[in-house]
Amino acid sequence: MTALDSVPTDLLIGGASCDAADGQRFDVVDPATGKVLVSVADAAVEDGVRAVEVADKSLPSWAAAAPRRRADVLRRAFELLIERRDQFARLISQENGKALADAMAEVTYAAEFFRWYSEESVRVLGSVQTAPSGANRIVVLRKPIGVAVLVTPWNFPAAMATRKIAPALATGCSVVLKPAGETPLTALAIGALLEEAGVPPGVVNVLPSRRSGPLVAGMLNHPAVRKLSFTGSTEVGRLLLHTAADQVLSCSMELGGNAPFLVLADADLDQAVAGAMTAKMRNGGEACTAANRFYVHAAVADEFSSRLTAEMAALRTGPGYEEGTQLGPLINDAAVTTVERLVTDAVERGATVRTGGKRIDGPGYFYPPTVIDDVPLSAAILREEIFGPVAPIVRFDDLDEVIAQANDTEHGLASYVYSQDLATGLRVSEALESGMVGLNRGVVSDPAAPFGGVKQSGLGREGGHEGLLDYTETQYIATTW
Ligand code: NAD
């Protein structure tokens, strides 16, 4: 069986598959070949309004369901996703392009959100306290926030969906998910899996669309919606914050990054190179947490650069779903053009290409693993999200100066620090303006940890207990007894 055989391709509204109101469909493309895989229903504004109304109708009984019941449904979803890890990984690899090993890791990560929030759903705690005056009691309840609109990107088609759906379901919310147009199939398959796990019809609705702007605006302007959770670019996030202002919606925003990766003079280079490979190449560099700029102390820069170059040059590029592939294609031609532009600009300003550096001829949207060294601070690649397999190296001498350079960005999602001195590592970590720091670690993502950014990288946190609270509303009751 190929992964595509059993995948739904219509909208999921109220527990039923249906065509778009105006019958439109759009194509999903395999980035390794540029060929069409299948077509899916293209939700129109009317579909969005209908999905929100269905979600609103199904909200009261789901919100009132016993927390243990919601926990059991999420637990079942975890088990089903793990059972079908291979099929989901193949599907992700086909529509997104990533290497199968990355896709398998994503499915495990995605499933862990179901497990974590299954465990959290029976622990939505309030509190009781005596007012300082002694005159009354302060009772605090945590209630489900209501209908949530979820908008997700293409780079983690499963995990970005479950990271939102799981806490929403755990607290008793109903949702309408609008996945990225490039990767709607994984989202539709997750919708079907949740129905099978016992989610009541209408609690989870999935609307693929190539008409995102009007569709999402139409939903956000519906009075039944109380929450927007968005993961994607800072540019689109800003736009949606404006739209969400009209109904004063609660907004969680997981936006773009520009992660610095600092290698201090006393770093363990085995660890630093291994961490660099993970922080850069997990998901082929198409991750918001991807190391975007390597600042390496001059004392270890030559060795770090040649070891990283050797590891990058040894990676095997090819269609993600082929055995032995370590780096798949980028998502589309525009992504390859962006990477090309950033590398050309750095080289024109004086950087040296150590490996890669030239687009691979089609079919498919391939760019090779690339290391560029001695990148000048004026290069655009140090300011913009690369979202591809390119590691730019900058050498430094002064720690305070490099911290200032690392912080000189509107983004603040993830950072990485390598030092064998834990006190120095912690001091530098604390000085970095980012929501997450990997200290001698190349991966920060963990369903049990609060994932999110500062500055223009976002608002709110996903994962951990904090991720649950983002789907609750606080009610305070003043009383006396
Ligand atoms: P994108 O902003 O282009 O799209 C994200 C989602 O928004 C997609 O579903 C898209 O269809 C939708 N969208 C686009 N225009 C819209 C509009 N006008 N109105 C409503 N919805 C609209 O981002 P992308 O290219 O899919 O993903 C890559 C970006 O996502 C990168 O910047 C990356 O850093 C970011 N990202 C962030 C995190 C995080 O947790 N902070 C995680 C993954 C990706």
Coordinates of C-alpha atoms and ligand atoms in Angstrom, one line a residue:
M1 CA 0.0 0.0 0.0
T2 CA 1.3 3.5 -0.8
A3 CA 0.7 6.1 1.7
L4 CA -1.7 8.0 -0.7
D5 CA -4.1 5.1 -1.2
S6 CA -6.2 5.7 1.9
V7 CA -5.7 9.4 2.5
P8 CA -8.8 11.7 2.6
T9 CA -8.8 14.5 0.1
D10 CA -12.0 16.4 0.9
L11 CA -12.8 18.9 3.7
L12 CA -13.6 17.5 7.1
I13 CA -16.6 19.4 8.6
G14 CA -18.9 18.0 11.3
G15 CA -17.4 14.5 11.1
A16 CA -18.2 14.2 7.3
S17 CA -16.0 14.6 4.2
C18 CA -17.3 17.1 1.8
D19 CA -16.4 19.2 -1.3
A20 CA -15.7 22.9 -1.1
A21 CA -19.0 24.9 -1.3
D22 CA -18.0 26.1 -4.8
G23 CA -16.5 22.7 -5.8
Q24 CA -12.9 24.1 -6.3
R25 CA -9.9 21.8 -5.8
F26 CA -6.1 22.4 -5.9
D27 CA -3.1 20.2 -6.6
V28 CA -0.6 18.8 -4.1
V29 CA 2.9 18.5 -5.6
D30 CA 5.8 16.1 -4.8
P31 CA 8.7 18.5 -4.3
A32 CA 11.2 15.7 -5.3
T33 CA 9.7 15.5 -8.8
G34 CA 7.5 18.6 -9.3
K35 CA 4.7 16.2 -10.3
V36 CA 1.1 16.4 -9.0
L37 CA 0.4 13.8 -6.3
V38 CA -3.4 14.3 -5.9
S39 CA -5.9 17.1 -5.8
V40 CA -7.7 18.2 -2.6
A41 CA -10.9 20.3 -1.9
D42 CA -10.1 24.0 -1.7
A43 CA -12.2 25.5 1.2
A44 CA -14.1 28.7 0.4
V45 CA -15.1 31.4 2.9
E46 CA -18.6 29.7 3.2
D47 CA -16.9 26.5 4.3
G48 CA -15.0 28.3 7.0
V49 CA -18.2 29.9 8.3
R50 CA -19.9 26.5 8.3
A51 CA -17.0 24.8 10.1
V52 CA -16.9 27.5 12.8
E53 CA -20.7 27.1 13.3
V54 CA -20.4 23.3 13.6
A55 CA -17.4 23.7 16.0
D56 CA -19.5 26.1 18.1
K57 CA -22.4 23.7 18.2
S58 CA -20.2 20.8 19.3
L59 CA -18.4 22.9 21.9
P60 CA -20.8 22.7 25.0
S61 CA -20.9 18.9 25.2
W62 CA -17.1 18.5 24.6
A63 CA -16.3 21.2 27.1
A64 CA -18.6 19.4 29.7
A65 CA -17.2 15.9 28.9
A66 CA -15.3 14.3 31.8
P67 CA -11.6 15.2 31.7
R68 CA -10.9 11.5 31.9
R69 CA -12.9 10.9 28.7
R70 CA -10.9 13.6 26.9
A71 CA -7.7 12.1 28.2
D72 CA -8.7 8.6 26.9
V73 CA -9.4 10.0 23.4
L74 CA -6.1 11.7 23.3
R75 CA -4.3 8.6 24.5
R76 CA -6.0 6.6 21.8
A77 CA -4.9 9.1 19.2
F78 CA -1.3 8.7 20.5
E79 CA -1.5 5.0 20.2
L80 CA -3.0 5.1 16.7
L81 CA -0.4 7.5 15.4
I82 CA 2.5 5.5 16.8
E83 CA 1.0 2.3 15.2
R84 CA 0.8 4.0 11.9
R85 CA 4.2 5.8 12.1
D86 CA 5.5 4.4 8.8
Q87 CA 2.5 5.4 6.8
F88 CA 2.4 8.9 8.2
A89 CA 6.1 9.3 7.7
R90 CA 5.8 8.3 4.0
L91 CA 2.9 10.6 3.5
I92 CA 4.9 13.5 5.1
S93 CA 7.9 12.7 3.0
Q94 CA 5.8 12.6 -0.2
E95 CA 4.1 16.0 0.2
N96 CA 6.8 17.9 2.2
G97 CA 10.0 16.3 0.7
K98 CA 11.8 15.6 4.0
A99 CA 14.0 12.5 4.4
L100 CA 12.2 9.5 5.9
A101 CA 14.3 9.6 9.0
D102 CA 13.2 13.2 9.7
A103 CA 9.6 12.3 8.9
M104 CA 9.7 9.3 11.3
A105 CA 11.1 11.6 14.0
E106 CA 8.3 14.1 13.3
V107 CA 5.6 11.5 13.7
T108 CA 7.0 10.5 17.0
Y109 CA 7.2 14.1 18.1
A110 CA 3.7 14.8 16.8
A111 CA 2.3 11.7 18.7
E112 CA 4.0 12.8 21.9
F113 CA 1.8 15.9 22.0
F114 CA -1.3 13.6 22.2
R115 CA 0.3 11.6 25.0
W116 CA 1.5 14.7 27.0
Y117 CA -1.9 16.5 26.7
S118 CA -3.8 13.3 27.5
E119 CA -1.8 13.3 30.8
E120 CA -2.4 17.1 31.2
S121 CA -6.1 17.1 30.6
V122 CA -6.9 15.7 34.0
R123 CA -4.8 18.4 35.6
V124 CA -6.4 21.7 34.5
L125 CA -6.0 23.2 37.9
G126 CA -7.7 26.3 39.5
S127 CA -7.0 27.7 42.9
V128 CA -8.6 29.1 46.1
Q129 CA -7.1 31.7 48.3
T130 CA -8.1 34.0 51.1
A131 CA -8.1 37.7 50.1
P132 CA -5.4 39.7 51.9
S133 CA -8.1 41.6 53.8
G134 CA -9.5 38.4 55.1
A135 CA -13.0 39.5 54.0
N136 CA -13.5 37.0 51.2
R137 CA -12.2 34.1 49.2
I138 CA -10.8 34.2 45.7
V139 CA -11.8 31.2 43.7
V140 CA -10.0 30.8 40.3
L141 CA -11.4 28.5 37.6
R142 CA -9.8 27.6 34.3
K143 CA -12.4 27.2 31.5
P144 CA -12.0 26.2 27.9
I145 CA -11.5 29.3 25.9
G146 CA -14.0 28.2 23.1
V147 CA -13.8 27.7 19.4
A148 CA -10.1 27.9 18.2
V149 CA -8.9 28.6 14.6
L150 CA -5.6 26.9 14.1
V151 CA -3.3 27.8 11.1
T152 CA -0.2 25.7 10.5
P153 CA 2.8 25.8 8.2
W154 CA 4.1 23.1 5.8
N155 CA 7.5 22.4 7.4
F156 CA 6.1 20.1 10.2
P157 CA 2.7 19.1 8.8
A158 CA 1.9 16.6 11.6
A159 CA 3.6 18.1 14.6
M160 CA 2.5 21.7 14.2
A161 CA -1.1 20.4 13.9
T162 CA -1.0 18.1 17.0
R163 CA 0.9 20.7 19.1
K164 CA -2.2 22.9 18.8
I165 CA -5.0 20.3 18.5
A166 CA -3.9 18.3 21.6
P167 CA -4.0 21.1 24.2
A168 CA -7.2 22.5 22.7
L169 CA -8.9 19.1 23.0
A170 CA -7.5 18.5 26.5
T171 CA -9.1 21.7 27.9
G172 CA -12.5 21.1 26.1
C173 CA -12.2 23.4 23.1
S174 CA -13.3 22.7 19.5
V175 CA -11.2 23.6 16.6
V176 CA -11.0 24.4 12.9
L177 CA -7.6 23.6 11.4
K178 CA -6.4 25.4 8.3
P179 CA -3.2 23.5 7.2
A180 CA -0.6 24.9 4.7
G181 CA -1.6 24.5 1.1
E182 CA 1.6 22.6 0.3
T183 CA 0.9 19.8 2.9
P184 CA -2.9 19.3 3.4
L185 CA -2.8 15.5 3.2
T186 CA -1.1 14.9 6.6
A187 CA -3.6 17.2 8.3
L188 CA -6.6 15.5 6.7
A189 CA -5.2 12.1 7.8
I190 CA -4.8 13.4 11.3
G191 CA -8.4 14.6 11.3
A192 CA -9.5 11.1 10.3
L193 CA -7.3 9.5 12.9
L194 CA -8.8 11.7 15.6
E195 CA -12.4 10.7 14.6
E196 CA -11.3 7.1 14.8
A197 CA -9.9 7.8 18.3
G198 CA -13.3 8.9 19.5
V199 CA -13.3 12.7 19.0
P200 CA -17.0 13.6 18.6
P201 CA -18.1 14.9 15.1
G202 CA -17.6 18.7 14.7
V203 CA -15.0 19.0 17.5
V204 CA -12.1 18.8 15.0
N205 CA -12.7 20.3 11.5
V206 CA -10.0 20.4 8.8
L207 CA -10.1 22.9 5.9
P208 CA -7.3 22.8 3.3
S209 CA -7.4 25.9 1.1
R210 CA -5.4 27.9 -1.3
R211 CA -7.6 30.9 -0.4
S212 CA -6.1 31.3 3.0
G213 CA -6.4 35.1 3.3
P214 CA -10.2 35.5 2.9
L215 CA -10.9 32.1 4.5
V216 CA -9.0 32.8 7.7
A217 CA -10.3 36.4 7.9
G218 CA -13.8 35.1 7.4
M219 CA -13.4 32.7 10.4
L220 CA -11.7 35.2 12.6
N221 CA -14.5 37.7 12.1
H222 CA -17.1 35.2 13.2
P223 CA -18.3 36.0 16.7
A224 CA -18.2 32.3 17.8
V225 CA -14.4 32.2 17.5
R226 CA -12.4 33.1 20.6
K227 CA -8.9 32.0 19.8
L228 CA -6.3 32.1 17.0
S229 CA -3.3 29.9 17.2
F230 CA -0.9 30.5 14.3
T231 CA 2.5 29.0 13.3
G232 CA 4.2 30.5 10.3
S233 CA 6.1 33.5 9.1
T234 CA 6.4 36.7 11.1
E235 CA 5.0 38.5 8.1
V236 CA 1.7 36.6 8.0
G237 CA 1.6 36.5 11.8
R238 CA 1.6 40.3 11.9
L239 CA -1.2 40.5 9.4
L240 CA -3.4 38.0 11.3
L241 CA -2.8 39.9 14.6
H242 CA -4.4 42.9 12.9
T243 CA -7.4 40.9 11.7
A244 CA -7.8 39.2 15.1
A245 CA -7.9 42.7 16.8
D246 CA -11.4 43.3 15.5
Q247 CA -12.9 40.6 17.7
V248 CA -10.2 41.0 20.4
L249 CA -9.2 37.4 20.0
S250 CA -6.7 35.6 22.2
C251 CA -3.7 35.0 20.0
S252 CA -0.8 32.5 20.2
M253 CA 1.8 33.2 17.6
E254 CA 4.8 30.9 16.7
L255 CA 6.7 32.9 14.1
G256 CA 10.0 33.0 12.3
G257 CA 13.4 32.6 13.8
N258 CA 17.1 33.5 13.1
A259 CA 18.9 31.3 15.6
P260 CA 22.5 32.0 16.5
F261 CA 24.8 29.1 17.3
L262 CA 27.7 30.1 19.5
V263 CA 30.8 27.9 19.7
L264 CA 33.0 29.3 22.6
A265 CA 36.7 28.7 22.7
D266 CA 36.4 26.0 25.4
A267 CA 33.6 24.1 23.5
D268 CA 33.9 20.3 23.1
L269 CA 34.2 20.2 19.3
D270 CA 32.9 16.7 19.0
Q271 CA 29.7 17.8 20.7
A272 CA 29.6 21.1 18.9
V273 CA 29.9 19.6 15.4
A274 CA 27.3 16.9 16.2
G275 CA 25.0 19.6 17.6
A276 CA 25.6 21.9 14.6
M277 CA 24.6 19.1 12.2
T278 CA 21.4 18.5 14.2
A279 CA 20.5 22.2 14.7
K280 CA 21.2 23.0 11.1
M281 CA 20.1 19.9 9.2
R282 CA 17.2 18.5 11.1
N283 CA 14.4 18.8 8.6
G284 CA 16.8 19.8 5.9
G285 CA 17.2 23.2 7.5
E286 CA 13.5 24.0 7.1
A287 CA 12.8 24.6 10.8
C288 CA 12.1 27.8 12.7
T289 CA 14.6 26.6 15.3
A290 CA 17.3 25.9 12.6
A291 CA 20.7 27.3 13.4
N292 CA 20.9 30.3 11.0
R293 CA 24.2 31.8 11.9
F294 CA 27.3 30.1 13.4
Y295 CA 29.5 32.4 15.5
V296 CA 32.7 30.4 16.2
H297 CA 35.6 31.6 18.4
A298 CA 38.7 32.3 16.3
A299 CA 40.8 29.8 18.4
V300 CA 38.6 26.8 17.2
A301 CA 37.1 28.2 14.0
D302 CA 39.4 26.4 11.5
E303 CA 38.9 23.0 13.0
F304 CA 35.1 23.5 13.5
S305 CA 34.7 24.7 9.9
S306 CA 36.6 21.8 8.4
R307 CA 34.9 19.2 10.5
L308 CA 31.4 20.7 9.8
T309 CA 32.3 20.9 6.1
A310 CA 33.3 17.2 6.0
E311 CA 30.1 16.1 7.6
M312 CA 27.9 18.3 5.4
A313 CA 29.7 17.2 2.2
A314 CA 29.1 13.5 3.2
L315 CA 25.3 13.8 3.3
R316 CA 23.3 12.0 0.6
T317 CA 20.8 14.2 -1.2
G318 CA 17.8 12.7 -3.0
P319 CA 14.0 12.1 -2.9
G320 CA 13.1 12.0 0.8
Y321 CA 11.2 8.7 0.5
E322 CA 14.2 6.9 -1.1
E323 CA 16.2 4.5 1.1
G324 CA 19.5 6.1 2.2
T325 CA 18.5 9.8 1.6
Q326 CA 19.7 12.1 4.3
L327 CA 18.6 15.4 2.7
G328 CA 15.4 15.8 0.6
P329 CA 14.3 18.6 -1.7
L330 CA 13.2 22.0 -0.5
I331 CA 9.5 22.7 -0.5
N332 CA 9.3 24.5 -3.8
D333 CA 11.2 26.4 -6.4
A334 CA 10.8 29.8 -4.6
A335 CA 12.5 28.3 -1.6
V336 CA 15.5 27.3 -3.7
T337 CA 15.7 30.8 -5.3
T338 CA 15.7 32.4 -1.8
V339 CA 18.6 30.2 -0.7
E340 CA 20.5 30.9 -3.9
R341 CA 20.0 34.7 -3.5
L342 CA 21.3 34.6 0.1
V343 CA 24.4 32.5 -0.8
T344 CA 25.2 34.7 -3.8
D345 CA 24.9 37.8 -1.7
A346 CA 27.3 36.5 1.0
V347 CA 29.9 35.4 -1.6
E348 CA 29.7 38.7 -3.4
R349 CA 30.5 40.3 0.0
G350 CA 33.6 38.1 0.5
A351 CA 32.5 34.8 2.0
T352 CA 34.1 31.6 1.0
V353 CA 32.1 28.5 -0.1
R354 CA 33.6 25.4 1.6
T355 CA 31.1 22.9 0.1
G356 CA 27.9 23.1 -2.0
G357 CA 26.8 26.5 -3.0
K358 CA 25.0 25.8 -6.3
R359 CA 21.5 24.6 -6.9
I360 CA 21.1 21.0 -8.2
D361 CA 19.4 20.7 -11.6
G362 CA 15.8 19.4 -11.5
P363 CA 13.5 17.8 -11.7
G364 CA 12.6 18.6 -8.1
Y365 CA 13.7 21.5 -5.8
F366 CA 17.1 20.4 -4.6
Y367 CA 19.9 22.5 -3.0
P368 CA 23.0 20.8 -1.7
P369 CA 24.4 20.9 1.9
T370 CA 26.4 24.0 2.0
V371 CA 29.0 25.6 4.3
I372 CA 30.1 29.2 3.7
D373 CA 32.9 30.6 5.9
D374 CA 34.2 34.1 6.9
V375 CA 30.8 35.5 6.3
P376 CA 30.9 39.3 6.7
L377 CA 28.4 40.9 9.2
S378 CA 26.8 42.9 6.3
A379 CA 25.6 39.7 4.6
A380 CA 21.8 39.3 4.2
I381 CA 22.1 35.6 5.2
L382 CA 22.8 36.7 8.8
R383 CA 19.6 38.7 9.0
E384 CA 17.0 36.6 7.0
E385 CA 15.7 33.1 7.7
I386 CA 17.6 30.8 5.3
F387 CA 15.1 27.8 5.6
G388 CA 17.5 25.6 3.8
P389 CA 20.7 23.5 4.2
V390 CA 23.2 26.3 4.4
A391 CA 25.6 27.0 7.3
P392 CA 27.2 30.4 7.4
I393 CA 30.2 30.8 9.7
V394 CA 31.3 34.1 11.3
R395 CA 34.5 34.1 13.4
F396 CA 34.7 36.1 16.7
D397 CA 37.2 37.0 19.4
D398 CA 35.1 38.9 22.0
L399 CA 32.3 37.2 23.9
D400 CA 30.3 40.4 24.8
E401 CA 30.5 41.6 21.2
V402 CA 29.2 38.3 19.8
I403 CA 26.3 38.2 22.3
A404 CA 25.4 41.7 21.0
Q405 CA 25.6 40.4 17.4
A406 CA 23.5 37.4 18.3
N407 CA 20.8 39.7 19.8
D408 CA 20.9 42.1 16.9
T409 CA 17.7 40.8 15.3
E410 CA 14.0 41.3 15.5
H411 CA 13.7 37.6 16.1
G412 CA 14.1 35.7 19.3
L413 CA 13.0 32.0 19.0
A414 CA 16.0 29.7 19.6
S415 CA 19.7 30.0 20.3
Y416 CA 22.5 27.5 20.8
V417 CA 25.6 27.8 23.0
Y418 CA 28.5 25.4 23.3
S419 CA 30.9 25.7 26.2
Q420 CA 32.4 23.1 28.6
D421 CA 32.1 25.6 31.5
L422 CA 28.5 25.3 32.7
A423 CA 28.6 28.6 34.5
T424 CA 29.8 30.5 31.4
G425 CA 27.2 28.6 29.3
L426 CA 24.4 29.5 31.6
R427 CA 25.6 33.2 31.8
V428 CA 25.7 33.4 28.0
S429 CA 22.3 31.6 27.6
E430 CA 20.7 34.1 30.0
A431 CA 22.1 37.0 28.1
L432 CA 20.6 35.8 24.8
E433 CA 17.3 37.3 23.8
S434 CA 15.5 34.2 22.8
G435 CA 12.6 32.1 24.2
M436 CA 14.7 28.9 24.0
V437 CA 18.4 28.0 24.4
G438 CA 20.1 24.7 23.6
L439 CA 23.1 24.6 26.0
N440 CA 25.4 21.9 24.6
R441 CA 22.3 20.6 22.8
G442 CA 21.3 20.8 19.2
V443 CA 17.6 20.2 19.7
V444 CA 15.3 22.2 22.0
S445 CA 11.9 20.8 20.9
D446 CA 10.2 18.7 23.6
P447 CA 6.4 18.3 24.0
A448 CA 6.9 18.7 27.8
A449 CA 8.7 22.0 27.5
P450 CA 7.3 25.5 26.8
F451 CA 8.2 26.2 23.2
G452 CA 8.0 29.8 21.9
G453 CA 9.8 33.0 21.1
V454 CA 10.3 36.5 22.3
K455 CA 10.4 39.8 20.3
Q456 CA 8.9 39.2 16.8
S457 CA 9.2 35.4 17.0
G458 CA 5.9 35.1 18.8
L459 CA 3.4 35.3 21.6
G460 CA 2.5 32.5 24.0
R461 CA 3.9 29.1 24.4
E462 CA 3.1 25.6 23.0
G463 CA 3.9 22.4 24.8
G464 CA 4.4 21.8 28.5
H465 CA 1.8 23.0 31.0
E466 CA 1.9 26.5 29.6
G467 CA 0.7 25.2 26.3
L468 CA -2.5 24.0 28.0
L469 CA -3.1 27.4 29.7
D470 CA -3.1 29.1 26.3
Y471 CA -6.4 27.3 25.6
T472 CA -8.1 28.3 28.8
E473 CA -9.8 31.4 30.1
T474 CA -9.4 32.4 33.7
Q475 CA -12.6 33.1 35.7
Y476 CA -12.3 34.5 39.2
I477 CA -15.2 34.2 41.7
A478 CA -15.2 36.5 44.7
T479 CA -17.1 34.8 47.5
T480 CA -17.3 34.3 51.3
W481 CA -17.9 31.2 53.2
Ligands
NAD1 P1 3.5 31.1 6.0 O1 3.4 32.3 7.0 O2 3.7 31.5 4.6 O3 2.2 30.2 6.1 C1 1.8 29.7 7.4 C2 0.3 29.4 7.3 O4 -0.4 30.6 7.1 C3 -0.1 28.5 6.1 O5 -1.1 27.7 6.5 C4 -0.5 29.5 5.0 O6 -1.4 28.9 4.1 C5 -1.2 30.5 5.9 N1 -1.3 31.8 5.3 C6 -0.5 32.4 4.4 N2 -1.0 33.7 4.1 C7 -2.1 33.8 4.9 C8 -3.0 34.9 5.1 N3 -2.9 36.1 4.4 N4 -4.0 34.8 5.9 C9 -4.2 33.6 6.6 N5 -3.3 32.6 6.5 C10 -2.3 32.7 5.7 O7 4.7 30.2 6.6 P2 5.2 28.9 5.9 O8 6.0 29.2 4.7 O9 4.1 27.9 5.8 O10 6.2 28.3 7.1 C11 7.4 28.8 7.3 C12 7.5 29.8 8.4 O11 6.9 29.3 9.6 C13 8.9 30.2 8.7 O12 9.0 31.6 8.9 C14 9.1 29.4 10.1 O13 10.1 30.0 10.9 C15 7.8 29.5 10.7 N6 7.6 28.5 11.7 C16 7.6 28.8 13.0 C17 7.5 27.8 14.0 C18 7.5 28.2 15.4 O14 7.1 27.3 16.2 N7 7.8 29.4 15.8 C19 7.4 26.5 13.6 C20 7.4 26.2 12.3 C21 7.5 27.2 11.3

